[in-house]
Every structure is written in structure tokens, then in C-alpha cells.
Amino acid sequence: MAINQVQFQKGLSMAEFIERYATEAKCHAALVVARWPRGFACPCCGDERHSMFVREERQYWQCHRCRHQTTVTAGTIFEATKLPLTRWFIAMHLMTQAKNNVSALELKRHLGVRYKTAWLMKHKLLQVMAEREDRRMLDGRVEVDDAYLGGERPGRRGRGSENKVSFVVAVQTADDGRPMLTRMNRIAFTKDAVTDWANKALAGSARVISDALNCFDGFRGNVADYQPVVVGSGRQAVTAHPEFRRVNTVLSNLKTAISGTYHHFKFAKYADRYLAEVQYRFNRRFDLSSILARLVRAAALTRPRPEAVIRLAEVGG
Ligand SMILES: [Zn+2]
């Protein structure tokens, strides 16, 4: 799909969203299907035989075998939420259909909740995206570049360098050069860190192209082919080089997508999740009409994370 087809595809319109997810009952039903697509299975023993009852306006499933009682949100990222599911679905819709990352402040305004609540919802959903994307491996021809974000706060140049984040951006391209998939991860630019990242993010059969930075020697022996390209000095040279056209486009989109976020005082602490948000959307950009349903399914399969853990910025599943 060409870039303009990606931009002009239908997506999930606000009208369709409202039709499908306007009420608590509709969101609940959608979550039930997402969590148990082949029907209920007990989270404790796996048995499918069950009965259902309602207590304090909540739907419960009770396993016939082990008597375990559960709701559709228990054991998922939505566990113990006091918010209606309709709010969660609006948040997921905004975060998947938006071109750029959605700030907690925007969510607060759209949802009519407190800032703290919006922040926590957003970061729980980012956790879902980060865990999904953490398993992704790029293969084939892969352009890699090093980049930095953050570290400058408006009006205070040079300050906040502790907020600066170094990360790697990789783009898998198709035979005709189109960008297909991306990975963006915070790493230190050392040879060992590059090797560790390559083993996690790239298939052994990948063919990697990067500039000739010393740390990128960490690719040698870990991928099928590694071609360092000497591009001259300075960022301009890398940006202008045709071998890095795709990764540079993705990098420039990334900077736009999170520009509202990376001046944030705690950007560095949560950078992994902000990168995952861009990566998640980019890798699903060919099918904007199903991206919400897929996020709902992923959220239903992601285990709960209490607020304290979310604030620690732990990403690993
Ligand atoms: Zn059971």
C-alpha cells in the first residue's frame, strides 16, 4: 500500500465507533468476545462449563469445576478499574486512530476525568502496546539509525540533559523499497548493547544497513549481512543518504508524533512506552479499521499492572 493509500484509508470513523461502542453493554460484550473468542474458559483451571450471575450490577462467570468466580476485567489490564468501559474504549479509539501520540492532557479533556486518571489509563494502554511490540522481529533488508530525543525544555536550552534519551530506530523495507515494519528502542550506543538488541529485535536472516558508527559493529555475526555505510560526518550526511531514506522518514514522523511529549519533564523515564506507542501504530497502519479491535484483544490478554508498577516504568512482560 502506497503512503497516500495509508493516509486516505477509511479507518474507523467516529460515527462507526459510536454505533459499536456507545454503551457500557456494548463495550462489555466486545470485551467478552475479545477475551474469550471461543467462549468462556476458566482462568484458573481452563474448564469451559460455567454459570453466570449478576452481583451489584456486575456480570460474573462461575466455573463449574473449581467454583472460581471472575468478571471479564479481572486478570486483565482493566482489572479493578472504577471507570466505565465506555471511557476505556474512547481512550483506545483516540490512541489508535490519531496520527500523533495522544497526551494525557488531551485524554483528560476528551474523557472528562482527572489528569491523574487519564495519565494512568494512557500508561496502562501504552504498556499493552509495549508488550505486544516487544516480541516483534524485523527481517529482510533493515535500515538502522541512531537518534536522540528530549533533553531540551522549552526556553531552557541545554538544561535537563538527564532527560535525554538515546535510541535506535530500525525499518524493514520491502523489495521495492517501501517501509514495512519498524522497531524503536532505547539503548546505550555500545557494541554489547547493539548485539543484545540485534538478538532480540532482528531475525538471524536480516540484512542490516547502518552508518559506520563503532557500536554498530555489534551487528557483525548476529545477522546474515551487515553493511556499514560511511556517510561523512554530521547528521545532515545521514539524512541525505539514499540508503537511509526510509529510516529517516520514520524518524522524522516519530519526532512529530511525540513532540508534544518529549519536552515533558519525565520524558526519559517513560520513553520506552512513548516509542512503543509510535511503533504500535506504525506497524498496524495498513489496517486502521481493525486496529481498535486488536488493541482491545491485546488489552484483554495483558495482565494487570498496579499503579505503582506503571509509575516505575517497567515494560518487560
Ligand atoms: Zn475453574
Tab-separated table of C-alpha atoms and ligand atoms in Angstrom:
chain	number	residue	atom	x	y	z
A	1	MET	CA	0.000	0.000	0.000
A	2	ALA	CA	1.478	3.356	-1.015
A	3	ILE	CA	1.883	6.123	1.540
A	4	ASN	CA	-1.118	8.105	0.231
A	5	GLN	CA	-3.308	4.988	0.405
A	6	VAL	CA	-2.312	4.613	4.032
A	7	GLN	CA	-3.263	8.212	4.738
A	8	PHE	CA	-6.571	8.068	2.900
A	9	GLN	CA	-7.812	4.677	4.025
A	10	LYS	CA	-11.157	4.603	5.749
A	11	GLY	CA	-10.212	3.723	9.303
A	12	LEU	CA	-12.876	3.512	11.981
A	13	SER	CA	-14.987	6.668	11.757
A	14	MET	CA	-16.293	8.350	14.879
A	15	ALA	CA	-19.826	7.509	13.691
A	16	GLU	CA	-18.982	3.807	13.411
A	17	PHE	CA	-17.211	3.901	16.746
A	18	ILE	CA	-20.294	5.351	18.439
A	19	GLU	CA	-22.552	2.807	16.777
A	20	ARG	CA	-20.415	-0.071	18.031
A	21	TYR	CA	-19.229	1.120	21.438
A	22	ALA	CA	-21.572	3.835	22.727
A	23	THR	CA	-22.951	1.932	25.714
A	24	GLU	CA	-21.480	0.041	28.636
A	25	ALA	CA	-23.303	-3.116	27.484
A	26	LYS	CA	-21.771	-2.927	24.010
A	27	CYS	CA	-18.251	-2.376	25.351
A	28	HIS	CA	-18.718	-5.212	27.843
A	29	ALA	CA	-19.881	-7.554	25.076
A	30	ALA	CA	-16.916	-6.549	22.892
A	31	LEU	CA	-14.505	-7.254	25.732
A	32	VAL	CA	-16.082	-10.662	26.404
A	33	VAL	CA	-15.569	-11.636	22.754
A	34	ALA	CA	-12.021	-10.259	22.786
A	35	ARG	CA	-11.087	-12.178	25.922
A	36	TRP	CA	-12.920	-15.427	25.234
A	37	PRO	CA	-13.320	-15.606	21.434
A	38	ARG	CA	-14.218	-19.310	21.616
A	39	GLY	CA	-16.425	-18.942	24.667
A	40	PHE	CA	-15.632	-18.736	28.370
A	41	ALA	CA	-12.696	-20.686	29.750
A	42	CYS	CA	-11.930	-20.595	33.476
A	43	PRO	CA	-8.767	-18.535	34.136
A	44	CYS	CA	-7.835	-20.966	36.940
A	45	CYS	CA	-8.490	-24.438	35.569
A	46	GLY	CA	-9.423	-23.890	31.920
A	47	ASP	CA	-12.801	-25.622	32.206
A	48	GLU	CA	-15.449	-24.206	29.901
A	49	ARG	CA	-18.502	-25.263	31.906
A	50	HIS	CA	-19.862	-22.334	33.859
A	51	SER	CA	-22.838	-20.410	35.140
A	52	MET	CA	-23.376	-16.671	35.125
A	53	PHE	CA	-24.897	-14.292	37.628
A	54	VAL	CA	-25.088	-10.557	38.284
A	55	ARG	CA	-23.981	-9.052	41.597
A	56	GLU	CA	-24.011	-5.301	42.267
A	57	GLU	CA	-24.680	-4.689	38.587
A	58	ARG	CA	-21.614	-6.657	37.537
A	59	GLN	CA	-21.630	-9.777	35.401
A	60	TYR	CA	-19.846	-12.776	36.943
A	61	TRP	CA	-18.823	-16.130	35.480
A	62	GLN	CA	-18.518	-19.078	37.861
A	63	CYS	CA	-16.553	-22.167	36.898
A	64	HIS	CA	-18.452	-25.469	37.417
A	65	ARG	CA	-15.302	-27.393	38.187
A	66	CYS	CA	-13.286	-25.213	40.600
A	67	ARG	CA	-16.037	-22.720	41.570
A	68	HIS	CA	-13.760	-19.774	40.727
A	69	GLN	CA	-15.710	-16.566	40.111
A	70	THR	CA	-14.493	-13.942	37.709
A	71	THR	CA	-15.509	-10.857	35.767
A	72	VAL	CA	-14.378	-10.036	32.236
A	73	THR	CA	-11.964	-7.372	33.504
A	74	ALA	CA	-10.376	-9.402	36.346
A	75	GLY	CA	-6.904	-10.597	35.363
A	76	THR	CA	-6.608	-8.045	32.539
A	77	ILE	CA	-5.135	-4.551	32.273
A	78	PHE	CA	-8.632	-3.239	33.140
A	79	GLU	CA	-8.698	-5.030	36.498
A	80	ALA	CA	-10.114	-3.028	39.419
A	81	THR	CA	-10.913	-0.013	37.262
A	82	LYS	CA	-13.572	2.280	38.630
A	83	LEU	CA	-14.178	3.840	35.221
A	84	PRO	CA	-16.903	2.724	32.848
A	85	LEU	CA	-15.625	0.625	29.941
A	86	THR	CA	-17.009	3.266	27.572
A	87	ARG	CA	-14.260	5.618	28.810
A	88	TRP	CA	-11.596	2.994	28.163
A	89	PHE	CA	-12.923	2.388	24.674
A	90	ILE	CA	-12.878	6.107	23.840
A	91	ALA	CA	-9.269	6.266	25.073
A	92	MET	CA	-8.314	3.249	22.938
A	93	HIS	CA	-10.085	4.714	19.919
A	94	LEU	CA	-8.292	8.053	20.235
A	95	MET	CA	-4.919	6.413	20.791
A	96	THR	CA	-5.217	4.133	17.759
A	97	GLN	CA	-6.791	6.487	15.221
A	98	ALA	CA	-4.690	9.571	15.992
A	99	LYS	CA	-1.789	10.365	13.703
A	100	ASN	CA	0.357	11.501	16.617
A	101	ASN	CA	0.668	10.337	20.197
A	102	VAL	CA	-2.218	11.441	22.383
A	103	SER	CA	-1.195	13.294	25.524
A	104	ALA	CA	-2.695	12.551	28.925
A	105	LEU	CA	-3.988	16.125	28.914
A	106	GLU	CA	-5.929	15.542	25.691
A	107	LEU	CA	-7.356	12.323	27.116
A	108	LYS	CA	-8.385	14.139	30.276
A	109	ARG	CA	-10.316	16.685	28.200
A	110	HIS	CA	-11.974	14.116	25.938
A	111	LEU	CA	-12.928	11.760	28.749
A	112	GLY	CA	-13.881	14.267	31.411
A	113	VAL	CA	-11.707	12.572	34.041
A	114	ARG	CA	-8.967	13.897	36.330
A	115	TYR	CA	-5.476	14.300	34.861
A	116	LYS	CA	-4.068	11.591	37.139
A	117	THR	CA	-6.753	9.164	35.971
A	118	ALA	CA	-6.124	9.987	32.297
A	119	TRP	CA	-2.362	9.571	32.768
A	120	LEU	CA	-2.771	6.170	34.372
A	121	MET	CA	-5.201	4.928	31.691
A	122	LYS	CA	-2.864	6.095	28.969
A	123	HIS	CA	0.161	4.412	30.514
A	124	LYS	CA	-1.698	1.149	31.094
A	125	LEU	CA	-2.691	1.123	27.412
A	126	LEU	CA	0.888	2.017	26.426
A	127	GLN	CA	2.016	-0.952	28.497
A	128	VAL	CA	-0.275	-3.174	26.412
A	129	MET	CA	1.230	-1.762	23.208
A	130	ALA	CA	4.794	-2.081	24.525
A	131	GLU	CA	4.335	-5.747	25.461
A	132	ARG	CA	2.868	-6.563	22.042
A	133	GLU	CA	5.670	-4.792	20.217
A	134	ASP	CA	8.415	-6.206	22.418
A	135	ARG	CA	8.110	-9.560	20.626
A	136	ARG	CA	8.395	-8.125	17.125
A	137	MET	CA	11.355	-9.204	14.955
A	138	LEU	CA	12.420	-7.459	11.779
A	139	ASP	CA	13.733	-9.463	8.840
A	140	GLY	CA	14.952	-8.902	5.270
A	141	ARG	CA	16.549	-5.555	4.466
A	142	VAL	CA	16.642	-3.378	7.588
A	143	GLU	CA	17.819	0.244	7.783
A	144	VAL	CA	19.102	1.220	11.228
A	145	ASP	CA	19.869	4.646	12.631
A	146	ASP	CA	20.829	6.105	15.992
A	147	ALA	CA	18.850	9.009	17.418
A	148	TYR	CA	18.276	11.176	20.454
A	149	LEU	CA	15.154	12.723	21.881
A	150	GLY	CA	14.378	15.006	24.774
A	151	GLY	CA	16.897	16.849	26.869
A	152	GLU	CA	15.671	20.281	25.936
A	153	ARG	CA	12.864	22.000	27.719
A	154	PRO	CA	11.204	24.969	26.082
A	155	GLY	CA	13.055	28.176	26.847
A	156	ARG	CA	15.785	26.377	28.737
A	157	ARG	CA	18.238	25.105	26.217
A	158	GLY	CA	20.896	22.784	27.477
A	159	ARG	CA	19.137	22.013	30.709
A	160	GLY	CA	17.588	18.704	31.542
A	161	SER	CA	20.173	16.642	29.740
A	162	GLU	CA	19.340	13.841	32.199
A	163	ASN	CA	16.066	13.771	30.297
A	164	LYS	CA	17.831	12.984	27.039
A	165	VAL	CA	17.299	9.533	25.577
A	166	SER	CA	19.405	7.651	23.044
A	167	PHE	CA	17.560	5.105	20.991
A	168	VAL	CA	17.772	3.005	17.887
A	169	VAL	CA	15.266	3.158	15.021
A	170	ALA	CA	15.067	0.287	12.535
A	171	VAL	CA	12.893	-0.026	9.451
A	172	GLN	CA	12.327	-3.213	7.496
A	173	THR	CA	11.808	-2.419	3.817
A	174	ALA	CA	10.107	-4.419	1.062
A	175	ASP	CA	11.919	-5.423	-2.163
A	176	ASP	CA	10.604	-2.289	-3.856
A	177	GLY	CA	11.891	-0.114	-1.022
A	178	ARG	CA	8.615	0.547	0.786
A	179	PRO	CA	8.863	0.746	4.587
A	180	MET	CA	7.048	-2.205	6.152
A	181	LEU	CA	7.740	-2.532	9.864
A	182	THR	CA	9.641	-0.614	12.485
A	183	ARG	CA	11.256	-1.073	15.870
A	184	MET	CA	12.258	1.783	18.142
A	185	ASN	CA	14.080	1.018	21.362
A	186	ARG	CA	16.040	2.928	23.909
A	187	ILE	CA	19.567	1.532	24.026
A	188	ALA	CA	23.021	2.764	25.005
A	189	PHE	CA	25.262	3.077	21.973
A	190	THR	CA	27.790	0.422	22.913
A	191	LYS	CA	28.728	-2.654	20.922
A	192	ASP	CA	27.331	-5.014	23.568
A	193	ALA	CA	24.010	-3.186	23.774
A	194	VAL	CA	23.693	-3.274	19.981
A	195	THR	CA	24.397	-7.031	19.972
A	196	ASP	CA	21.776	-7.645	22.677
A	197	TRP	CA	19.253	-5.545	20.782
A	198	ALA	CA	20.013	-7.318	17.470
A	199	ASN	CA	19.406	-10.710	19.061
A	200	LYS	CA	16.050	-9.584	20.361
A	201	ALA	CA	14.784	-7.377	17.531
A	202	LEU	CA	16.259	-8.822	14.333
A	203	ALA	CA	15.929	-12.248	12.730
A	204	GLY	CA	19.198	-14.065	12.043
A	205	SER	CA	18.463	-13.768	8.323
A	206	ALA	CA	18.161	-9.951	8.419
A	207	ARG	CA	20.418	-7.803	6.229
A	208	VAL	CA	21.323	-4.646	8.105
A	209	ILE	CA	22.446	-1.285	6.753
A	210	SER	CA	23.575	1.445	9.136
A	211	ASP	CA	26.106	4.228	9.226
A	212	ALA	CA	29.587	3.236	10.294
A	213	LEU	CA	29.268	4.110	13.971
A	214	ASN	CA	31.607	1.898	16.035
A	215	CYS	CA	28.851	0.495	18.234
A	216	PHE	CA	27.051	-0.894	15.183
A	217	ASP	CA	29.893	-3.419	14.830
A	218	GLY	CA	27.721	-5.241	17.373
A	219	PHE	CA	25.623	-6.414	14.408
A	220	ARG	CA	28.510	-8.472	12.998
A	221	GLY	CA	27.933	-12.193	13.365
A	222	ASN	CA	24.410	-11.671	14.702
A	223	VAL	CA	22.632	-11.052	11.389
A	224	ALA	CA	23.071	-12.599	7.928
A	225	ASP	CA	24.690	-9.487	6.488
A	226	TYR	CA	25.868	-6.190	7.883
A	227	GLN	CA	26.801	-3.259	5.648
A	228	PRO	CA	28.142	-0.173	7.363
A	229	VAL	CA	27.878	2.825	5.066
A	230	VAL	CA	30.386	5.628	5.515
A	231	VAL	CA	28.312	8.735	5.021
A	232	GLY	CA	30.655	11.508	6.097
A	233	SER	CA	30.269	13.466	9.296
A	234	GLY	CA	27.218	15.023	10.817
A	235	ARG	CA	23.510	14.273	10.888
A	236	GLN	CA	22.947	16.006	7.561
A	237	ALA	CA	25.013	13.397	5.764
A	238	VAL	CA	22.943	10.521	7.192
A	239	THR	CA	19.677	12.302	6.486
A	240	ALA	CA	20.625	12.939	2.869
A	241	HIS	CA	21.920	9.430	2.120
A	242	PRO	CA	19.556	7.364	-0.088
A	243	GLU	CA	20.300	4.126	1.818
A	244	PHE	CA	18.684	5.677	4.896
A	245	ARG	CA	15.737	7.366	3.253
A	246	ARG	CA	13.087	5.175	4.889
A	247	VAL	CA	14.519	5.190	8.383
A	248	ASN	CA	14.905	8.956	8.184
A	249	THR	CA	11.279	9.415	7.168
A	250	VAL	CA	10.159	7.229	10.061
A	251	LEU	CA	12.436	9.100	12.446
A	252	SER	CA	11.081	12.446	11.360
A	253	ASN	CA	7.491	11.196	11.759
A	254	LEU	CA	8.409	9.870	15.178
A	255	LYS	CA	9.705	13.252	16.282
A	256	THR	CA	6.480	14.913	15.140
A	257	ALA	CA	4.349	12.209	16.771
A	258	ILE	CA	5.842	12.664	20.214
A	259	SER	CA	6.869	16.323	20.056
A	260	GLY	CA	4.071	17.118	22.496
A	261	THR	CA	5.513	14.570	24.894
A	262	TYR	CA	9.270	14.777	24.825
A	263	HIS	CA	9.531	18.176	26.436
A	264	HIS	CA	7.780	16.567	29.360
A	265	PHE	CA	9.874	16.617	32.496
A	266	LYS	CA	9.744	12.836	32.855
A	267	PHE	CA	10.182	12.015	29.194
A	268	ALA	CA	13.275	9.886	29.786
A	269	LYS	CA	11.586	7.780	32.437
A	270	TYR	CA	8.705	6.763	30.174
A	271	ALA	CA	10.429	6.999	26.770
A	272	ASP	CA	10.112	3.243	26.143
A	273	ARG	CA	6.342	3.471	26.262
A	274	TYR	CA	6.158	6.604	24.081
A	275	LEU	CA	8.325	4.864	21.484
A	276	ALA	CA	6.139	1.751	21.707
A	277	GLU	CA	3.046	3.873	21.021
A	278	VAL	CA	4.519	5.159	17.739
A	279	GLN	CA	5.809	1.708	16.816
A	280	TYR	CA	2.448	0.052	17.542
A	281	ARG	CA	0.522	2.449	15.309
A	282	PHE	CA	3.116	2.399	12.528
A	283	ASN	CA	3.152	-1.391	12.351
A	284	ARG	CA	-0.630	-1.509	12.061
A	285	ARG	CA	-1.106	1.483	9.784
A	286	PHE	CA	-2.215	-0.675	6.842
A	287	ASP	CA	-5.396	-1.619	8.649
A	288	LEU	CA	-6.816	1.255	10.652
A	289	SER	CA	-10.308	-0.239	10.657
A	290	SER	CA	-9.267	-3.224	12.804
A	291	ILE	CA	-6.614	-1.564	14.958
A	292	LEU	CA	-9.039	-0.801	17.811
A	293	ALA	CA	-10.410	-4.360	17.940
A	294	ARG	CA	-6.835	-5.667	18.014
A	295	LEU	CA	-5.884	-3.352	20.870
A	296	VAL	CA	-8.973	-4.457	22.835
A	297	ARG	CA	-7.913	-8.080	22.345
A	298	ALA	CA	-4.326	-7.304	23.399
A	299	ALA	CA	-5.574	-5.419	26.471
A	300	ALA	CA	-7.768	-8.386	27.446
A	301	LEU	CA	-4.673	-10.620	27.300
A	302	THR	CA	-2.350	-8.293	29.228
A	303	ARG	CA	-2.111	-8.999	32.927
A	304	PRO	CA	-2.975	-6.300	35.472
A	305	ARG	CA	-0.413	-3.669	36.419
A	306	PRO	CA	-0.975	-1.744	39.643
A	307	GLU	CA	-0.333	1.991	39.576
A	308	ALA	CA	2.948	1.652	41.495
A	309	VAL	CA	4.350	-0.665	38.829
A	310	ILE	CA	3.161	1.575	35.994
A	311	ARG	CA	4.924	4.512	37.648
A	312	LEU	CA	8.153	2.530	37.853
A	313	ALA	CA	8.143	2.474	34.042
A	314	GLU	CA	8.794	-1.262	33.907
A	315	VAL	CA	7.979	-2.506	30.411
A	316	GLY	CA	9.054	-6.154	30.317
A	317	GLY	CA	6.167	-8.631	30.314
B	1	ZN	ZN	-12.118	-23.397	37.079
